[in-house]
């Protein structure tokens, strides 16, 4: 048996202040240990000097290897570090000469000859040579590199054969150094947008020696030679990347900011607050603007929006009943009210679009798809055997759950389909990887989708739905569509080519409708022109860091 | 009238009714229960009906204002509260029952039993519960859609909801078990327990009659922390696509939606104030009620 | 607890951490999708295969597991599949000190807020200090951090301009996140301490002390305080482990480069090695802290004997 706790016989009067404090003595070791531990850890909170320019880049980049990266956040930083033969014009977003000073194209449109600048140099001062370009291109297309974007090399002779493993010899790639400073690129067929492609990251020139020496961590090597306007000074994951001007960059005199901090963060509200108090000069990522603040932001003088190369659309799983019937797909397409969605939900001035390719892409005029027509929609649904929606099973609309925007749009579509067609659609929010996995396995009925153009040409959207395209993901295949696209891309005459592409797009949207486009994206940014210069709206939403600079001291 | 000694129950009732906050809390909970049961059907507004009145501040027509789809926020708060309270209460109930039983068993069993049981808790606790929830709900999800939905569409939704609640309870009992165990360890060697044991009381009797009443206070206190935790965890699951399915709502998802209004540019205060206030009041009532019940039932309590 | 049982518990810790990590390793693989499922399909099947081969994801699961164990033996948690230039070790080395600083400070704040409030509530149970404390507790319990944090930013950073909005580059940056986390956990501590103390203050030995005429302050501090801390201590072990490994919401809102974000994001992106690495760190912390908790029981209430 345990004894009762001992109770001291202390008279009440003696229990004074001294005892009160003495009783805390037993707690003291604990708190002093805690304090010591904290003092040891506080250095992790270290102050930095302010960079000349602070940019908010949205999510933390996964990689800065220009050949491997897939995310926009990654690409923006990688472009500052590594350049290709062409680069983006900060004003128009079009391709302008980069490492190549000039080029010529053979009359059949198949052979480009690029002259590399005589002053093109790595950040360690060594010259950038034709063989660097050739090595970089071969590395990108080598399947062992694992570059998702290697498909951009399919326009180059043997690019596809190498990437798919049919051709093992990398030197068969249609890229050759014909002299110290000139590179010849042979194309599979005329490719009107090839110079635009060259400005994309997967064509960037990277330092062979460092890559071969460094393995997966090559980008983190101190003193890494860079071909672009900046070098990597430091990288703290999920915090900031510091860039420092590359003194040997061929155009160094036009590189405005000496140091740039590129911040990473997931919270749009935080990014906006940082911009408002001046801790951030410019927000690069449009996901970092809270969509619920759309109208309020648009009323601000520093807020600008512009057309942007992106499309929001719905995919149908055409391998599943009843969506194998084009009448059902078209009925759904005609029941949706796009205007309501852009005016009430997205509210950034997005143009409602029944067409997939955004208006103005490379000078192309997209055809109209299926507009809203409730009467015709009901008629089509009845023709398909589901009058008033009777007999059509409850189906699911899948979307990725992290964004409230997708949910709001889903809820609008759900309500429209119920009101117009009497359909019962359940919403299926999915976590990101499950969403992607279900999409590629064709495990869905309807699915929210979007696509950002890689280059300023309608082909970047229209080749998605080729029968064997890895990004088709609808189960829809149509030889006549493929034939039109291939014919168009082999056509040198621009007007004729666009005509064929428009014919293909019209067939895709009006006859087959494996997808329903909802709206084209807009780009937007907050730019206080009193504070910052060098940012210009453009279709590709490309804002090269070298042109951006502060006009006022903070 | 013959003089009778009041029964324990009557005493407890008397103690409870003389505790003003507890009575107010109980009344409020009854009111909420009634409103939640009857309210949504009494309201003219359909919580999922869209309208052109988007983002309207509170008015006579929409006492709580409207949201991005022009839906009535009052109606949505009521249906949302129903879901959330169910989730919170079911989750907390599971956590109380499982956690208390487990914690008491471990502490009373002592020695090797205690060690094994508590290491199991550590193990489960260290495993990120998002993995667990995702796998359980994800697997069940596909089972429900492929098997249950075609046959019994009405049961499918209820089954999904119940499973969600059960999952929420399953991840919140671990702390309860630890806390109860700590309490029982300390009580186990108290004289009255030791005495009882020496008089031949069975372990079950000691656990039920002596230990349970004495851990009740802390259990209640932790349960009132579990209810909001479960309600808010549900909104996190919604963010992962595993919680309540839109267009349905819960208080958690409404509050999460409303939290986006806390910015320096444009504040639509009603979107956060009403769902948040609703949750706050409910939890306050629940806490007073819990306190009152605990004071009333505790044999050692004195007025 | 005697030295032998402590030693036994200590020895069991790596074993348990290994068990948790193995569980996480296999459960993660059961989740749908993989690290290289992206919005854009890879250029070719060969590219996809090469990517998987580089990280050995094409091998049978047991080989991957053996590989993982071999890495573990060298304290190498492997490469991150999402942050492709960084190893899991690098990421933890950068992020853990940040989260631990924030978490340690928040823990101190939680105790500094929770214990006095809880004590006031128990001592003056049912009277105005109790109600005031209950109100504060309610704020901390009902208002989730994703509401509390933006509110704090609105008030202290944007309106009053006393503190920075977000970031982690000076000690002032730590104040708001520490307060938000501190209030959140402090409220829970207060609630548990109030209950624990009320319970003890009602127990016979305290009554006896009172009857003997011991001063109330002495009763409180000398006799009641320690056993009353039991529920708080039971809760504090896991709480400290949670705090030290970072809070997803608070780190996200205040843009603190700690481990909190990685717990969720590594799962989202199926970054198997990073997730498992975090689980190992977390479970080690938790197991050590739970052992410390159990040791503290003895100190708090000498009557507790571990059979």
Short mmCIF file of N, CA, C and O in Angstrom, two decimals, chain B residues 29-131:
data_model
loop_
_atom_site.label_atom_id
_atom_site.label_comp_id
_atom_site.label_asym_id
_atom_site.label_seq_id
_atom_site.Cartn_x
_atom_site.Cartn_y
_atom_site.Cartn_z
N UNK B 29 -27.87 24.07 -27.22
CA UNK B 29 -27.63 22.88 -28.03
C UNK B 29 -28.94 22.26 -28.50
O UNK B 29 -29.06 21.81 -29.64
N UNK B 30 -29.95 22.26 -27.60
CA UNK B 30 -31.26 21.72 -27.99
C UNK B 30 -31.82 22.55 -29.13
O UNK B 30 -32.32 22.04 -30.14
N UNK B 31 -31.69 23.89 -28.97
CA UNK B 31 -32.19 24.80 -30.00
C UNK B 31 -31.50 24.51 -31.33
O UNK B 31 -32.15 24.38 -32.37
N UNK B 32 -30.17 24.39 -31.26
CA UNK B 32 -29.42 24.12 -32.49
C UNK B 32 -29.87 22.81 -33.10
O UNK B 32 -30.12 22.72 -34.31
N UNK B 33 -30.03 21.81 -32.24
CA UNK B 33 -30.44 20.50 -32.75
C UNK B 33 -31.77 20.62 -33.47
O UNK B 33 -31.96 20.09 -34.57
N UNK B 34 -32.71 21.34 -32.84
CA UNK B 34 -34.03 21.50 -33.46
C UNK B 34 -33.91 22.24 -34.79
O UNK B 34 -34.48 21.83 -35.80
N UNK B 35 -33.17 23.35 -34.75
CA UNK B 35 -33.04 24.15 -35.96
C UNK B 35 -32.38 23.34 -37.06
O UNK B 35 -32.79 23.37 -38.22
N UNK B 36 -31.38 22.57 -36.68
CA UNK B 36 -30.66 21.81 -37.70
C UNK B 36 -31.51 20.69 -38.27
O UNK B 36 -31.42 20.36 -39.44
N UNK B 37 -32.37 20.12 -37.40
CA UNK B 37 -33.23 19.05 -37.90
C UNK B 37 -34.31 19.61 -38.80
O UNK B 37 -34.59 19.09 -39.87
N UNK B 38 -34.91 20.71 -38.32
CA UNK B 38 -36.08 21.22 -39.03
C UNK B 38 -35.72 22.39 -39.94
O UNK B 38 -36.34 22.59 -40.98
N UNK B 39 -34.70 23.14 -39.54
CA UNK B 39 -34.41 24.41 -40.18
C UNK B 39 -34.32 24.38 -41.69
O UNK B 39 -35.06 25.09 -42.38
N UNK B 40 -33.44 23.56 -42.24
CA UNK B 40 -33.23 23.60 -43.68
C UNK B 40 -34.53 23.43 -44.46
O UNK B 40 -34.70 24.03 -45.52
N UNK B 41 -35.45 22.62 -43.92
CA UNK B 41 -36.68 22.42 -44.68
C UNK B 41 -37.65 23.58 -44.46
O UNK B 41 -38.53 23.82 -45.28
N UNK B 42 -37.51 24.27 -43.31
CA UNK B 42 -38.39 25.41 -43.05
C UNK B 42 -38.01 26.60 -43.93
O UNK B 42 -38.86 27.37 -44.36
N UNK B 43 -36.71 26.73 -44.18
CA UNK B 43 -36.25 27.88 -44.95
C UNK B 43 -36.76 27.80 -46.37
O UNK B 43 -36.85 26.72 -46.95
N UNK B 44 -37.07 28.97 -46.90
CA UNK B 44 -37.53 28.97 -48.29
C UNK B 44 -36.33 28.75 -49.21
O UNK B 44 -36.45 28.17 -50.28
N UNK B 45 -35.15 29.21 -48.78
CA UNK B 45 -33.99 29.13 -49.66
C UNK B 45 -33.44 27.71 -49.72
O UNK B 45 -33.29 27.05 -48.70
N UNK B 46 -33.14 27.27 -50.92
CA UNK B 46 -32.47 25.99 -51.12
C UNK B 46 -30.97 26.26 -51.02
O UNK B 46 -30.46 27.14 -51.69
N UNK B 47 -30.28 25.51 -50.18
CA UNK B 47 -28.85 25.82 -49.99
C UNK B 47 -28.02 25.68 -51.27
O UNK B 47 -26.92 26.21 -51.35
N UNK B 48 -28.53 24.94 -52.26
CA UNK B 48 -27.74 24.75 -53.46
C UNK B 48 -28.30 25.49 -54.67
O UNK B 48 -27.85 25.29 -55.79
N UNK B 49 -29.34 26.33 -54.45
CA UNK B 49 -29.95 27.02 -55.58
C UNK B 49 -29.11 28.24 -55.96
O UNK B 49 -28.82 29.10 -55.13
N UNK B 50 -28.73 28.31 -57.21
CA UNK B 50 -27.96 29.46 -57.69
C UNK B 50 -28.90 30.63 -57.97
O UNK B 50 -30.07 30.44 -58.25
N UNK B 51 -28.36 31.84 -57.88
CA UNK B 51 -29.16 33.01 -58.25
C UNK B 51 -28.23 34.06 -58.81
O UNK B 51 -27.01 33.90 -58.82
N UNK B 52 -28.83 35.14 -59.27
CA UNK B 52 -28.01 36.22 -59.82
C UNK B 52 -27.49 37.15 -58.73
O UNK B 52 -26.66 38.01 -58.99
N UNK B 53 -28.01 36.98 -57.53
CA UNK B 53 -27.59 37.85 -56.43
C UNK B 53 -26.27 37.33 -55.86
O UNK B 53 -26.23 36.67 -54.84
N UNK B 54 -25.18 37.63 -56.55
CA UNK B 54 -23.87 37.11 -56.16
C UNK B 54 -23.22 38.01 -55.12
O UNK B 54 -23.26 39.24 -55.27
N UNK B 55 -22.64 37.43 -54.10
CA UNK B 55 -21.91 38.19 -53.07
C UNK B 55 -22.73 39.34 -52.51
O UNK B 55 -22.26 40.47 -52.44
N UNK B 56 -23.97 39.06 -52.14
CA UNK B 56 -24.78 40.12 -51.55
C UNK B 56 -24.57 40.16 -50.06
O UNK B 56 -24.58 39.12 -49.39
N UNK B 57 -24.38 41.34 -49.50
CA UNK B 57 -24.27 41.43 -48.05
C UNK B 57 -25.60 41.07 -47.39
O UNK B 57 -26.63 41.01 -48.07
N UNK B 58 -25.57 40.82 -46.09
CA UNK B 58 -26.81 40.41 -45.40
C UNK B 58 -27.95 41.39 -45.65
O UNK B 58 -27.75 42.60 -45.68
N UNK B 59 -29.12 40.84 -45.86
CA UNK B 59 -30.31 41.65 -46.10
C UNK B 59 -31.48 40.88 -45.53
O UNK B 59 -31.31 39.77 -45.02
N UNK B 60 -32.67 41.46 -45.63
CA UNK B 60 -33.85 40.77 -45.12
C UNK B 60 -34.07 39.47 -45.91
O UNK B 60 -34.46 38.45 -45.36
N UNK B 61 -33.78 39.52 -47.20
CA UNK B 61 -33.98 38.34 -48.05
C UNK B 61 -32.96 37.25 -47.73
O UNK B 61 -33.28 36.08 -47.66
N UNK B 62 -31.73 37.68 -47.57
CA UNK B 62 -30.65 36.73 -47.24
C UNK B 62 -29.98 37.21 -45.95
O UNK B 62 -29.04 37.99 -45.99
N UNK B 63 -30.48 36.74 -44.80
CA UNK B 63 -29.98 37.28 -43.52
C UNK B 63 -28.47 37.13 -43.35
O UNK B 63 -27.83 37.91 -42.66
N UNK B 64 -27.88 36.10 -43.96
CA UNK B 64 -26.43 35.89 -43.84
C UNK B 64 -25.70 36.29 -45.12
O UNK B 64 -24.52 36.03 -45.27
N UNK B 65 -26.41 36.87 -46.09
CA UNK B 65 -25.78 37.23 -47.35
C UNK B 65 -25.73 36.05 -48.32
O UNK B 65 -26.31 34.99 -48.06
N UNK B 66 -25.02 36.25 -49.44
CA UNK B 66 -24.90 35.18 -50.44
C UNK B 66 -23.44 34.99 -50.84
O UNK B 66 -22.60 35.83 -50.56
N UNK B 67 -23.19 33.87 -51.52
CA UNK B 67 -21.81 33.55 -51.91
C UNK B 67 -21.59 33.75 -53.41
O UNK B 67 -22.41 34.38 -54.09
N UNK B 68 -20.52 33.17 -53.91
CA UNK B 68 -20.10 33.41 -55.30
C UNK B 68 -21.13 32.91 -56.31
O UNK B 68 -21.24 33.46 -57.40
N UNK B 69 -21.90 31.89 -55.97
CA UNK B 69 -22.92 31.40 -56.88
C UNK B 69 -24.28 32.04 -56.62
O UNK B 69 -25.28 31.63 -57.20
N UNK B 70 -24.32 33.00 -55.70
CA UNK B 70 -25.59 33.60 -55.33
C UNK B 70 -26.44 32.70 -54.45
O UNK B 70 -27.65 32.81 -54.42
N UNK B 71 -25.78 31.77 -53.74
CA UNK B 71 -26.53 30.88 -52.86
C UNK B 71 -26.71 31.53 -51.49
O UNK B 71 -25.86 32.31 -51.05
N UNK B 72 -27.82 31.17 -50.83
CA UNK B 72 -28.14 31.78 -49.55
C UNK B 72 -27.24 31.20 -48.46
O UNK B 72 -27.23 29.99 -48.23
N UNK B 73 -26.49 32.08 -47.78
CA UNK B 73 -25.50 31.61 -46.83
C UNK B 73 -26.13 31.04 -45.57
O UNK B 73 -25.60 30.12 -44.96
N UNK B 74 -27.29 31.58 -45.18
CA UNK B 74 -27.96 31.06 -43.99
C UNK B 74 -28.31 29.59 -44.21
O UNK B 74 -28.02 28.73 -43.36
N UNK B 75 -28.92 29.32 -45.35
CA UNK B 75 -29.29 27.93 -45.65
C UNK B 75 -28.05 27.05 -45.68
O UNK B 75 -28.05 25.92 -45.17
N UNK B 76 -26.98 27.57 -46.27
CA UNK B 76 -25.76 26.77 -46.36
C UNK B 76 -25.13 26.55 -44.99
O UNK B 76 -24.58 25.50 -44.70
N UNK B 77 -25.19 27.58 -44.14
CA UNK B 77 -24.66 27.43 -42.77
C UNK B 77 -25.44 26.34 -42.03
O UNK B 77 -24.85 25.54 -41.30
N UNK B 78 -26.76 26.32 -42.22
CA UNK B 78 -27.55 25.35 -41.49
C UNK B 78 -27.24 23.93 -41.95
O UNK B 78 -27.00 23.04 -41.13
N UNK B 79 -27.23 23.70 -43.25
CA UNK B 79 -26.91 22.34 -43.70
C UNK B 79 -25.46 22.01 -43.38
O UNK B 79 -25.14 20.87 -43.05
N UNK B 80 -24.61 23.03 -43.47
CA UNK B 80 -23.19 22.80 -43.16
C UNK B 80 -22.99 22.44 -41.70
O UNK B 80 -22.23 21.54 -41.37
N UNK B 81 -23.70 23.15 -40.83
CA UNK B 81 -23.57 22.88 -39.40
C UNK B 81 -24.05 21.48 -39.07
O UNK B 81 -23.50 20.80 -38.21
N UNK B 82 -25.09 21.06 -39.79
CA UNK B 82 -25.60 19.72 -39.53
C UNK B 82 -24.52 18.68 -39.83
O UNK B 82 -24.24 17.80 -39.01
N UNK B 83 -23.90 18.83 -40.98
CA UNK B 83 -22.83 17.89 -41.35
C UNK B 83 -21.68 17.97 -40.35
O UNK B 83 -21.19 16.95 -39.85
N UNK B 84 -21.27 19.20 -40.03
CA UNK B 84 -20.10 19.37 -39.17
C UNK B 84 -20.35 18.86 -37.76
O UNK B 84 -19.49 18.22 -37.16
N UNK B 85 -21.55 19.16 -37.23
CA UNK B 85 -21.83 18.69 -35.87
C UNK B 85 -21.86 17.17 -35.84
O UNK B 85 -21.35 16.55 -34.90
N UNK B 86 -22.45 16.59 -36.86
CA UNK B 86 -22.45 15.13 -36.94
C UNK B 86 -21.02 14.62 -36.95
O UNK B 86 -20.66 13.71 -36.19
N UNK B 87 -20.21 15.22 -37.83
CA UNK B 87 -18.82 14.79 -37.94
C UNK B 87 -18.12 14.95 -36.60
O UNK B 87 -17.44 14.04 -36.11
N UNK B 88 -18.30 16.13 -35.99
CA UNK B 88 -17.62 16.43 -34.73
C UNK B 88 -18.06 15.49 -33.63
O UNK B 88 -17.23 14.95 -32.89
N UNK B 89 -19.38 15.27 -33.53
CA UNK B 89 -19.88 14.45 -32.43
C UNK B 89 -19.54 12.97 -32.65
O UNK B 89 -19.09 12.30 -31.73
N UNK B 90 -19.72 12.51 -33.88
CA UNK B 90 -19.38 11.10 -34.15
C UNK B 90 -17.88 10.90 -33.94
O UNK B 90 -17.45 9.95 -33.28
N UNK B 91 -17.09 11.83 -34.51
CA UNK B 91 -15.64 11.73 -34.37
C UNK B 91 -15.22 11.75 -32.91
O UNK B 91 -14.44 10.92 -32.45
N UNK B 92 -15.78 12.71 -32.16
CA UNK B 92 -15.42 12.83 -30.75
C UNK B 92 -15.90 11.61 -29.98
O UNK B 92 -15.21 11.12 -29.07
N UNK B 93 -17.09 11.10 -30.31
CA UNK B 93 -17.62 9.94 -29.60
C UNK B 93 -16.70 8.74 -29.80
O UNK B 93 -16.35 8.04 -28.85
N UNK B 94 -16.28 8.53 -31.05
CA UNK B 94 -15.36 7.42 -31.32
C UNK B 94 -14.08 7.63 -30.53
O UNK B 94 -13.56 6.72 -29.89
N UNK B 95 -13.60 8.86 -30.58
CA UNK B 95 -12.35 9.16 -29.89
C UNK B 95 -12.49 8.94 -28.37
O UNK B 95 -11.60 8.40 -27.74
N UNK B 96 -13.64 9.34 -27.81
CA UNK B 96 -13.84 9.18 -26.36
C UNK B 96 -13.92 7.69 -26.01
O UNK B 96 -13.23 7.22 -25.11
N UNK B 97 -14.76 6.97 -26.75
CA UNK B 97 -14.98 5.57 -26.40
C UNK B 97 -13.70 4.76 -26.59
O UNK B 97 -13.20 4.11 -25.67
N UNK B 98 -13.13 4.86 -27.78
CA UNK B 98 -11.94 4.06 -28.07
C UNK B 98 -10.77 4.53 -27.22
O UNK B 98 -10.07 3.74 -26.58
N UNK B 99 -10.55 5.85 -27.21
CA UNK B 99 -9.41 6.40 -26.49
C UNK B 99 -9.46 6.11 -25.00
O UNK B 99 -8.46 5.71 -24.40
N UNK B 100 -10.64 6.28 -24.39
CA UNK B 100 -10.77 6.05 -22.96
C UNK B 100 -10.57 4.58 -22.63
O UNK B 100 -9.80 4.23 -21.72
N UNK B 101 -11.26 3.74 -23.38
CA UNK B 101 -11.14 2.30 -23.11
C UNK B 101 -9.69 1.85 -23.28
O UNK B 101 -9.14 1.15 -22.42
N UNK B 102 -9.08 2.30 -24.35
CA UNK B 102 -7.71 1.88 -24.65
C UNK B 102 -6.74 2.39 -23.59
O UNK B 102 -5.92 1.65 -23.07
N UNK B 103 -6.87 3.68 -23.28
CA UNK B 103 -5.96 4.29 -22.31
C UNK B 103 -6.11 3.65 -20.94
O UNK B 103 -5.12 3.38 -20.25
N UNK B 104 -7.36 3.40 -20.54
CA UNK B 104 -7.58 2.79 -19.22
C UNK B 104 -7.04 1.37 -19.19
O UNK B 104 -6.40 0.95 -18.22
N UNK B 105 -7.31 0.64 -20.26
CA UNK B 105 -6.85 -0.75 -20.31
C UNK B 105 -5.32 -0.79 -20.22
O UNK B 105 -4.76 -1.59 -19.47
N UNK B 106 -4.67 0.10 -20.98
CA UNK B 106 -3.21 0.09 -21.00
C UNK B 106 -2.66 0.41 -19.61
O UNK B 106 -1.81 -0.31 -19.09
N UNK B 107 -3.19 1.45 -19.00
CA UNK B 107 -2.64 1.90 -17.71
C UNK B 107 -2.96 0.88 -16.62
O UNK B 107 -2.12 0.57 -15.79
N UNK B 108 -4.19 0.35 -16.67
CA UNK B 108 -4.56 -0.57 -15.60
C UNK B 108 -3.84 -1.90 -15.77
O UNK B 108 -3.42 -2.52 -14.81
N UNK B 109 -3.70 -2.31 -17.02
CA UNK B 109 -2.98 -3.55 -17.30
C UNK B 109 -1.53 -3.43 -16.87
O UNK B 109 -0.96 -4.35 -16.31
N UNK B 110 -0.96 -2.27 -17.14
CA UNK B 110 0.41 -1.99 -16.70
C UNK B 110 1.44 -2.90 -17.36
O UNK B 110 1.12 -3.74 -18.22
N UNK B 111 2.67 -2.66 -16.98
CA UNK B 111 3.76 -3.52 -17.38
C UNK B 111 3.87 -3.72 -18.88
O UNK B 111 3.83 -2.77 -19.65
N UNK B 112 3.97 -4.99 -19.28
CA UNK B 112 4.19 -5.31 -20.68
C UNK B 112 2.98 -4.91 -21.54
O UNK B 112 3.14 -4.39 -22.64
N UNK B 113 1.79 -5.16 -21.00
CA UNK B 113 0.57 -4.80 -21.76
C UNK B 113 0.60 -3.32 -22.09
O UNK B 113 0.39 -2.89 -23.23
N UNK B 114 0.87 -2.54 -21.05
CA UNK B 114 0.93 -1.08 -21.21
C UNK B 114 1.97 -0.71 -22.27
O UNK B 114 1.70 0.06 -23.18
N UNK B 115 3.15 -1.33 -22.15
CA UNK B 115 4.25 -0.97 -23.06
C UNK B 115 3.85 -1.26 -24.50
O UNK B 115 3.97 -0.41 -25.39
N UNK B 116 3.31 -2.45 -24.73
CA UNK B 116 2.95 -2.83 -26.10
C UNK B 116 1.84 -1.93 -26.63
O UNK B 116 1.91 -1.40 -27.75
N UNK B 117 0.82 -1.71 -25.78
CA UNK B 117 -0.31 -0.90 -26.25
C UNK B 117 0.13 0.53 -26.56
O UNK B 117 -0.30 1.12 -27.55
N UNK B 118 0.98 1.09 -25.72
CA UNK B 118 1.37 2.48 -25.95
C UNK B 118 2.34 2.62 -27.12
O UNK B 118 2.34 3.60 -27.82
N UNK B 119 3.16 1.56 -27.35
CA UNK B 119 4.05 1.66 -28.52
C UNK B 119 3.21 1.59 -29.80
O UNK B 119 3.53 2.22 -30.79
N UNK B 120 2.10 0.84 -29.73
CA UNK B 120 1.22 0.79 -30.89
C UNK B 120 0.65 2.18 -31.17
O UNK B 120 0.54 2.63 -32.31
N UNK B 121 0.28 2.88 -30.07
CA UNK B 121 -0.24 4.24 -30.23
C UNK B 121 0.83 5.14 -30.85
O UNK B 121 0.57 5.91 -31.77
N UNK B 122 2.06 5.02 -30.33
CA UNK B 122 3.15 5.83 -30.88
C UNK B 122 3.30 5.57 -32.38
O UNK B 122 3.46 6.49 -33.17
N UNK B 123 3.23 4.30 -32.72
CA UNK B 123 3.42 3.92 -34.12
C UNK B 123 2.35 4.56 -35.00
O UNK B 123 2.64 5.17 -36.03
N UNK B 124 1.10 4.45 -34.56
CA UNK B 124 0.01 5.02 -35.35
C UNK B 124 0.12 6.54 -35.38
O UNK B 124 -0.18 7.18 -36.39
N UNK B 125 0.56 7.09 -34.26
CA UNK B 125 0.64 8.55 -34.19
C UNK B 125 1.71 9.08 -35.13
O UNK B 125 1.58 10.13 -35.73
N UNK B 126 2.80 8.32 -35.25
CA UNK B 126 3.92 8.81 -36.06
C UNK B 126 3.64 8.69 -37.55
O UNK B 126 4.23 9.39 -38.36
N UNK B 127 2.70 7.84 -37.90
CA UNK B 127 2.38 7.68 -39.31
C UNK B 127 1.50 8.86 -39.73
O UNK B 127 0.48 9.11 -39.11
N UNK B 128 1.90 9.60 -40.76
CA UNK B 128 1.09 10.76 -41.13
C UNK B 128 -0.34 10.33 -41.44
O UNK B 128 -0.55 9.44 -42.27
N UNK B 129 -1.30 10.95 -40.76
CA UNK B 129 -2.66 10.43 -40.92
C UNK B 129 -3.26 10.73 -42.28
O UNK B 129 -4.22 10.10 -42.68
N UNK B 130 -2.65 11.67 -43.01
CA UNK B 130 -3.19 11.95 -44.33
C UNK B 130 -3.03 10.72 -45.23
O UNK B 130 -3.90 10.40 -46.04
N UNK B 131 -1.94 9.97 -45.05
CA UNK B 131 -1.76 8.75 -45.84
C UNK B 131 -2.85 7.75 -45.51
O UNK B 131 -3.51 7.20 -46.39
#
